[in-house]
Coordinates of C-alpha atoms in Angstrom, one line a residue:
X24 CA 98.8 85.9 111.1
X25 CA 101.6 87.0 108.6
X26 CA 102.3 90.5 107.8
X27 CA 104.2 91.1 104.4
X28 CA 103.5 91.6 100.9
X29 CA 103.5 89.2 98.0
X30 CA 105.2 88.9 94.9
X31 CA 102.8 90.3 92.0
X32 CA 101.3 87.8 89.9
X33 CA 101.7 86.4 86.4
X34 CA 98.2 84.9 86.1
X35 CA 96.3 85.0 82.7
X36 CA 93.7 87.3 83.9
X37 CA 91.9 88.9 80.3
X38 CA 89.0 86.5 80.7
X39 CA 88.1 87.3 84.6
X40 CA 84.7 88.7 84.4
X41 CA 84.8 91.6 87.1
X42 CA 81.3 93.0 89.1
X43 CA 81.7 96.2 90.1
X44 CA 79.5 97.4 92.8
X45 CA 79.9 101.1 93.8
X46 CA 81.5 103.8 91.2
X47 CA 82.1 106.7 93.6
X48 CA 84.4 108.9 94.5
X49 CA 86.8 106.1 94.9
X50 CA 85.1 103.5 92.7
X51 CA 85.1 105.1 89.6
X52 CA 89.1 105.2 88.9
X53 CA 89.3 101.8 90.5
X54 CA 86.7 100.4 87.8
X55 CA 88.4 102.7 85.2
X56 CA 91.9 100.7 86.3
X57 CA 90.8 97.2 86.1
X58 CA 89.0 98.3 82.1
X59 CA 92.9 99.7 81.2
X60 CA 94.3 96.5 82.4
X61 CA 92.4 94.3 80.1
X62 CA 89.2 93.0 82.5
X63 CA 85.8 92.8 81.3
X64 CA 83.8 95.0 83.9
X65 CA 80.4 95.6 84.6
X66 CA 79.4 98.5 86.7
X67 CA 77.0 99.3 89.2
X68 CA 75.7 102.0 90.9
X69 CA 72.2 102.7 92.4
X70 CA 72.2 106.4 91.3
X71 CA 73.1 105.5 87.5
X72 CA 74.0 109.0 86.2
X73 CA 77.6 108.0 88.4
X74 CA 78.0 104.3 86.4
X75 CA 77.3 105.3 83.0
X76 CA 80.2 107.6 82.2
X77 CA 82.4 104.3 82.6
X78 CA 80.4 103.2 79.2
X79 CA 83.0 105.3 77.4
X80 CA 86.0 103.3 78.7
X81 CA 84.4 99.7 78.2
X82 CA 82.7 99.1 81.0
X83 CA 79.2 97.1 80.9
X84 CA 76.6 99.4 83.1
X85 CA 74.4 97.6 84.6
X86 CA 70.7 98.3 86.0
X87 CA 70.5 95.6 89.0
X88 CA 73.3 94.3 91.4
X89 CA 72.8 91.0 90.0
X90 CA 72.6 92.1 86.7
X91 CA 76.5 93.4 87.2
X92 CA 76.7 90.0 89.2
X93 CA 75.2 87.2 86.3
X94 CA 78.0 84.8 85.6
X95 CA 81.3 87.1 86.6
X96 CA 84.3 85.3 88.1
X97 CA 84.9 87.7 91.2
X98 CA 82.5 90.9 92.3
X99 CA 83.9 93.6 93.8
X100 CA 82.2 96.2 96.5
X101 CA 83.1 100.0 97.5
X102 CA 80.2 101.7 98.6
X103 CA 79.9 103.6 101.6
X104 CA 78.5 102.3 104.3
X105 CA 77.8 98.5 105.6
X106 CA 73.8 98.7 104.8
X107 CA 74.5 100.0 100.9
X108 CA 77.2 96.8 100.6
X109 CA 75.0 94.4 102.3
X110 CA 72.2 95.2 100.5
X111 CA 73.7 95.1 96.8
X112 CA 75.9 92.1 98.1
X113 CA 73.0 89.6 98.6
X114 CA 71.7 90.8 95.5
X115 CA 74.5 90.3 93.8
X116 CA 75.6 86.9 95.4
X117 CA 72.5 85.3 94.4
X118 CA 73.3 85.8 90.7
X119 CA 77.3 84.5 90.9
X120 CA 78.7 81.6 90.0
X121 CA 79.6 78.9 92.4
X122 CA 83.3 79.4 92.7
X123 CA 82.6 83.0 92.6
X124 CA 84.7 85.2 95.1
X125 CA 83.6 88.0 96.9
X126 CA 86.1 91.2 97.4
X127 CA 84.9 93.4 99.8
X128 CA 87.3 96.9 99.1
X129 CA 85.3 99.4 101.3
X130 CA 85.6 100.2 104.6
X131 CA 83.2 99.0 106.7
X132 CA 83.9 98.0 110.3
X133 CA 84.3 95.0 112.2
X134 CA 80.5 94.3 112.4
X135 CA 80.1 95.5 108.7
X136 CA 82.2 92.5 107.9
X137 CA 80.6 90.5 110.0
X138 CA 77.3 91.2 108.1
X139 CA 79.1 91.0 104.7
X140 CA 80.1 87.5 105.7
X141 CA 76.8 86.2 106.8
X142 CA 75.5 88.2 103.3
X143 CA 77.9 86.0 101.6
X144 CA 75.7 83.1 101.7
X145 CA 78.7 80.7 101.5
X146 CA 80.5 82.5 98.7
X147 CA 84.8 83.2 99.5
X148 CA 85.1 86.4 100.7
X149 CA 88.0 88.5 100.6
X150 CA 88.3 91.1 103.2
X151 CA 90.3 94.2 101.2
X152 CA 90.1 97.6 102.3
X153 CA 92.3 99.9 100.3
X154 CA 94.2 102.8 101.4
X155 CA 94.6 106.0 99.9
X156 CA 91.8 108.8 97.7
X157 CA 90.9 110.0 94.8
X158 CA 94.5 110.8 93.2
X159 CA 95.8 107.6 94.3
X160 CA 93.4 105.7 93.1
X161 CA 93.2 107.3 89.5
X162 CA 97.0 106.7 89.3
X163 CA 96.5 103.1 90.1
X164 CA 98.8 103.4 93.3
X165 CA 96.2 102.5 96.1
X166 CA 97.8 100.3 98.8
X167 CA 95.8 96.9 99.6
X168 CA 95.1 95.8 102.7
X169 CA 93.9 91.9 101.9
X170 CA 92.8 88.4 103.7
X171 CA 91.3 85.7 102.3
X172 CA 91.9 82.0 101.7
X173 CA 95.8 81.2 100.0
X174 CA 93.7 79.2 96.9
X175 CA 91.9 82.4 95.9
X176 CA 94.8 84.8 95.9
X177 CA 96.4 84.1 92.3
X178 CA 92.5 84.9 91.7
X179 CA 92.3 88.4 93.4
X180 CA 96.0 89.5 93.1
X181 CA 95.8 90.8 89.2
X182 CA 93.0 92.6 89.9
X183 CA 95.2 94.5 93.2
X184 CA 97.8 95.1 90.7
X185 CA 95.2 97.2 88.3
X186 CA 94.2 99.3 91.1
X187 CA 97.3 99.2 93.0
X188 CA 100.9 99.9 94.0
X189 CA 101.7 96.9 96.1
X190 CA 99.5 94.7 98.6
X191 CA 99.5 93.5 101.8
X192 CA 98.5 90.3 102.9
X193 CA 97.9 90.1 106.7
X194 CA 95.9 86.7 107.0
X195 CA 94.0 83.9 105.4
X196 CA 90.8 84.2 106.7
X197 CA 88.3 87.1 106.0
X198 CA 86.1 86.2 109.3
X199 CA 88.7 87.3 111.1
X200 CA 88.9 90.9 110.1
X201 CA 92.6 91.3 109.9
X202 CA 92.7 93.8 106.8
X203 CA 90.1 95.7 108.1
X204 CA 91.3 95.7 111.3
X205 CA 94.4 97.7 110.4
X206 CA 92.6 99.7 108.5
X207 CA 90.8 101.3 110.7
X208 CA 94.2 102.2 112.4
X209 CA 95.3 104.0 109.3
X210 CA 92.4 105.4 109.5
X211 CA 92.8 106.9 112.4
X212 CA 95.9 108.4 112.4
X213 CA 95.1 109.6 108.9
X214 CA 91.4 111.6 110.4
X215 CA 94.0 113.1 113.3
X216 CA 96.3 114.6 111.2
X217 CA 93.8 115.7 108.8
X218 CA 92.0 117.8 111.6
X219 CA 95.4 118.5 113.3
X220 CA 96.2 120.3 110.2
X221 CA 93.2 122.0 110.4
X222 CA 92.9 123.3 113.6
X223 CA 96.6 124.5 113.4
X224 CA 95.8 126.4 110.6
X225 CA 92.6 127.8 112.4
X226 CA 94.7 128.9 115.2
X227 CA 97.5 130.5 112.2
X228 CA 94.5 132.8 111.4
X229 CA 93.7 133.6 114.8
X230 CA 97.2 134.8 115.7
X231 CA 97.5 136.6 112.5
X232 CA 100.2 133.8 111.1
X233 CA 100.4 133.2 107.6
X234 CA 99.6 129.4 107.5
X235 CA 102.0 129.2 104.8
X236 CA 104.7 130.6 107.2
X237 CA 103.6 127.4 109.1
X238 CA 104.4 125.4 106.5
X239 CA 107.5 126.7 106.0
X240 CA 108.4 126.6 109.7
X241 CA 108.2 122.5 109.5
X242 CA 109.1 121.5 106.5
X243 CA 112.3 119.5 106.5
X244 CA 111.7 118.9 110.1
X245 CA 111.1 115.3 111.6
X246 CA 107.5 117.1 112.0
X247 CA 107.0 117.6 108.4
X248 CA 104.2 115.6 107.1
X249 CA 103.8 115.6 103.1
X250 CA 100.1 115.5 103.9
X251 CA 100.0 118.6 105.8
X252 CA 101.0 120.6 103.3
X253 CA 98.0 119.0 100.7
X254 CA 96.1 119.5 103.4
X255 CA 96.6 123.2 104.2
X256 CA 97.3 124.0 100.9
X257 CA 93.5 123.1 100.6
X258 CA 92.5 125.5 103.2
X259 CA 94.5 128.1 101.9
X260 CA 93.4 128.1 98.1
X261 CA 89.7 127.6 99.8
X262 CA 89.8 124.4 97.4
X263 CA 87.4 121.8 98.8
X264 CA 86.7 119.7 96.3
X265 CA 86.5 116.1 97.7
X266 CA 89.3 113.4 97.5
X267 CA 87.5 111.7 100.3
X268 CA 84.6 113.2 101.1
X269 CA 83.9 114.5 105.0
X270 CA 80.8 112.7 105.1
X271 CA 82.6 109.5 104.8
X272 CA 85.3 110.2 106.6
X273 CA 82.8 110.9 109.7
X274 CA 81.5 107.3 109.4
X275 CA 84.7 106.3 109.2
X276 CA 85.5 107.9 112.7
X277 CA 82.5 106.8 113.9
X278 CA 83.6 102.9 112.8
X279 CA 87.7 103.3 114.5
X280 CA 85.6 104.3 118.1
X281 CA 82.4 101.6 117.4
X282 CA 85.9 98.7 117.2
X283 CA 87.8 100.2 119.7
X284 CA 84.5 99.4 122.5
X285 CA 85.5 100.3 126.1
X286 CA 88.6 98.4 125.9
X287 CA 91.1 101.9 125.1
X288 CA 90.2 105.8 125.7
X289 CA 90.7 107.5 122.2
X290 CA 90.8 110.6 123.1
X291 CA 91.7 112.3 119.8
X292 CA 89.2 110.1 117.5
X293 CA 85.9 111.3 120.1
X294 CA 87.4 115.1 119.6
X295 CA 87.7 114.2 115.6
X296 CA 84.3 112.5 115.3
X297 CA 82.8 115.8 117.4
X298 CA 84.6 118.4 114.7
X299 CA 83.1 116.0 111.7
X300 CA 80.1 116.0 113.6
X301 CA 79.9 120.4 113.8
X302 CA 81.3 120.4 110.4
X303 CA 78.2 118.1 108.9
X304 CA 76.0 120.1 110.6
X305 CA 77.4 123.4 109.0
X306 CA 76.9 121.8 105.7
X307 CA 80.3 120.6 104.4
X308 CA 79.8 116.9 104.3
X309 CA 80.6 116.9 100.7
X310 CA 83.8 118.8 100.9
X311 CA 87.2 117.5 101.4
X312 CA 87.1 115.9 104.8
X313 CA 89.7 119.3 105.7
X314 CA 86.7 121.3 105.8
X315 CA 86.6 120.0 109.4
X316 CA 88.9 123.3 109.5
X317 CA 84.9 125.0 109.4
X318 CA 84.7 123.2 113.0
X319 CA 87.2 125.2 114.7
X320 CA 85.1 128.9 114.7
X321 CA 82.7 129.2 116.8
X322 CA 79.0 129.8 115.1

């Protein structure tokens, strides 16, 4: 396995037909990306109402999977979970072209890519989690995490460039995970601080601090964090609107322990999952996954 990032690539790329499964939270901007950089997309989602606005920008919306799928050069998922992505893949697959590749840009877990592979039905896949939410990803500056075969990456690498800053290329072979892998190690720090932020800023409240005080206290420190301060500042403008919503964010917790097995205690992901979890259950798993803050008064 290497670990570095490749130049960007000059390929001709207008006439690469691009299915787009998934135009969510994330999925939209991404899709609205790869139309500004000169790709032909078609779009699919399987509530419609989500796919159609992307009409307006030049997108082809699309009622099926395989529909979306029917003779384009490289399909791309990001839906939520590995049941939603299998499902739509092996629709989709059995409508693509031989030489068709297979980017798989959600996070799904170990076994999700397992599934994805078998769903492939002998179709390349490219295993490509991104990192990142919903700013990044309307700016175009998403970070890549990518595998896949060396012959398919001239393929793949224009459309990383529309939806992204740089990419990282950590190995040539989806089966073995390697993308998604360190992903879900991202991931992990990125759910800790998130509810670290939180539950400092429940505890602010408690003592009668101001949390912007807190703020203040660390910043310039070397424990500053530029994502505390989005974070809190969330929590203290009671401004939840999703850039990754909680709901997801609990499945992605849920996938970091479900890798991690019995071979290492995580101690701070089961006390993360178990806030998401109180937090669902209170009725926030639309919100910003900060509304975990919710999880830190008692009921």
């Amino acid at each position: 396995m290497h670990n570095r990032e490749e130049p960007l690539s000059g390929r001709e790329h207008a006439m690469t037909t691009v299915a787009f499964l998934g135009t969510g939270t994330m999925g939209t901007p991404m899709a609205r990306n790869l139309l500004a950089a000169g790709f032909p997309v078609r779009v699919w989602n399987r509530t419609l109402a989500k796919a159609e606005p992307l009409s307006a920008d030049g997108a082809t919306v699309a009622e099926t999977p395989a529909q979306a799928a029917e003779g384009a050069d490289v399909l791309i998922t990001m839906l939520l979970n590995t049941a939603a992505t299998v499902e739509a893949g092996r629709a989709a697959v059995a409508a693509l072209p031989p030489d068709a590749v297979w980017v798989q840009m959600g996070t799904l877990g170990l076994a999700g890519m397992s599934e994805v592979r078998a769903a492939a039905d002998g179709v390349t896949v490219v295993d490509a989690p991104v990192l990142g939410t919903k700013l990044p990803a309307e700016q175009g500056e998403l970070v890549v995490l990518a595998a896949g075969p060396p012959e398919v990456r001239d393929r793949v690498q224009p459309l990383f460039d529309a939806v992204g800053k740089r990419t990282l290329w950590l190995g040539e072979d989806a089966a073995a995970a390697t993308a998604t892998r360190l992903k879900l190690v991202v991931n992990n720090w990125i759910l800790i601080i998130t509810n670290a932020v939180g539950e400092s800023a429940a505890l602010a409240g408690e003592l009668g601090v101001d949390t912007a005080d807190f703020l203040a206290a660390i910043k310039g420190t070397a424990t500053d964090c530029p994502y505390a301060h989005v974070k809190a500042a969330a929590i203290i403008n009671g401004d939840f609107t999703p850039s990754f919503p909680l709901r997801g964010a609990s499945k992605d917790a849920e996938l970091i322990i479900e890798a991690a097995g019995d071979s290492v205690r995580l101690d701070l992901a089961e006390a993360v999952r178990e806030r998401f979890r109180r937090a669902l259950a209170t009725g926030h798993g639309d919100e910003d996954m900060v509304a975990a803050y919710f999880s830190s008064f008692l009921a």
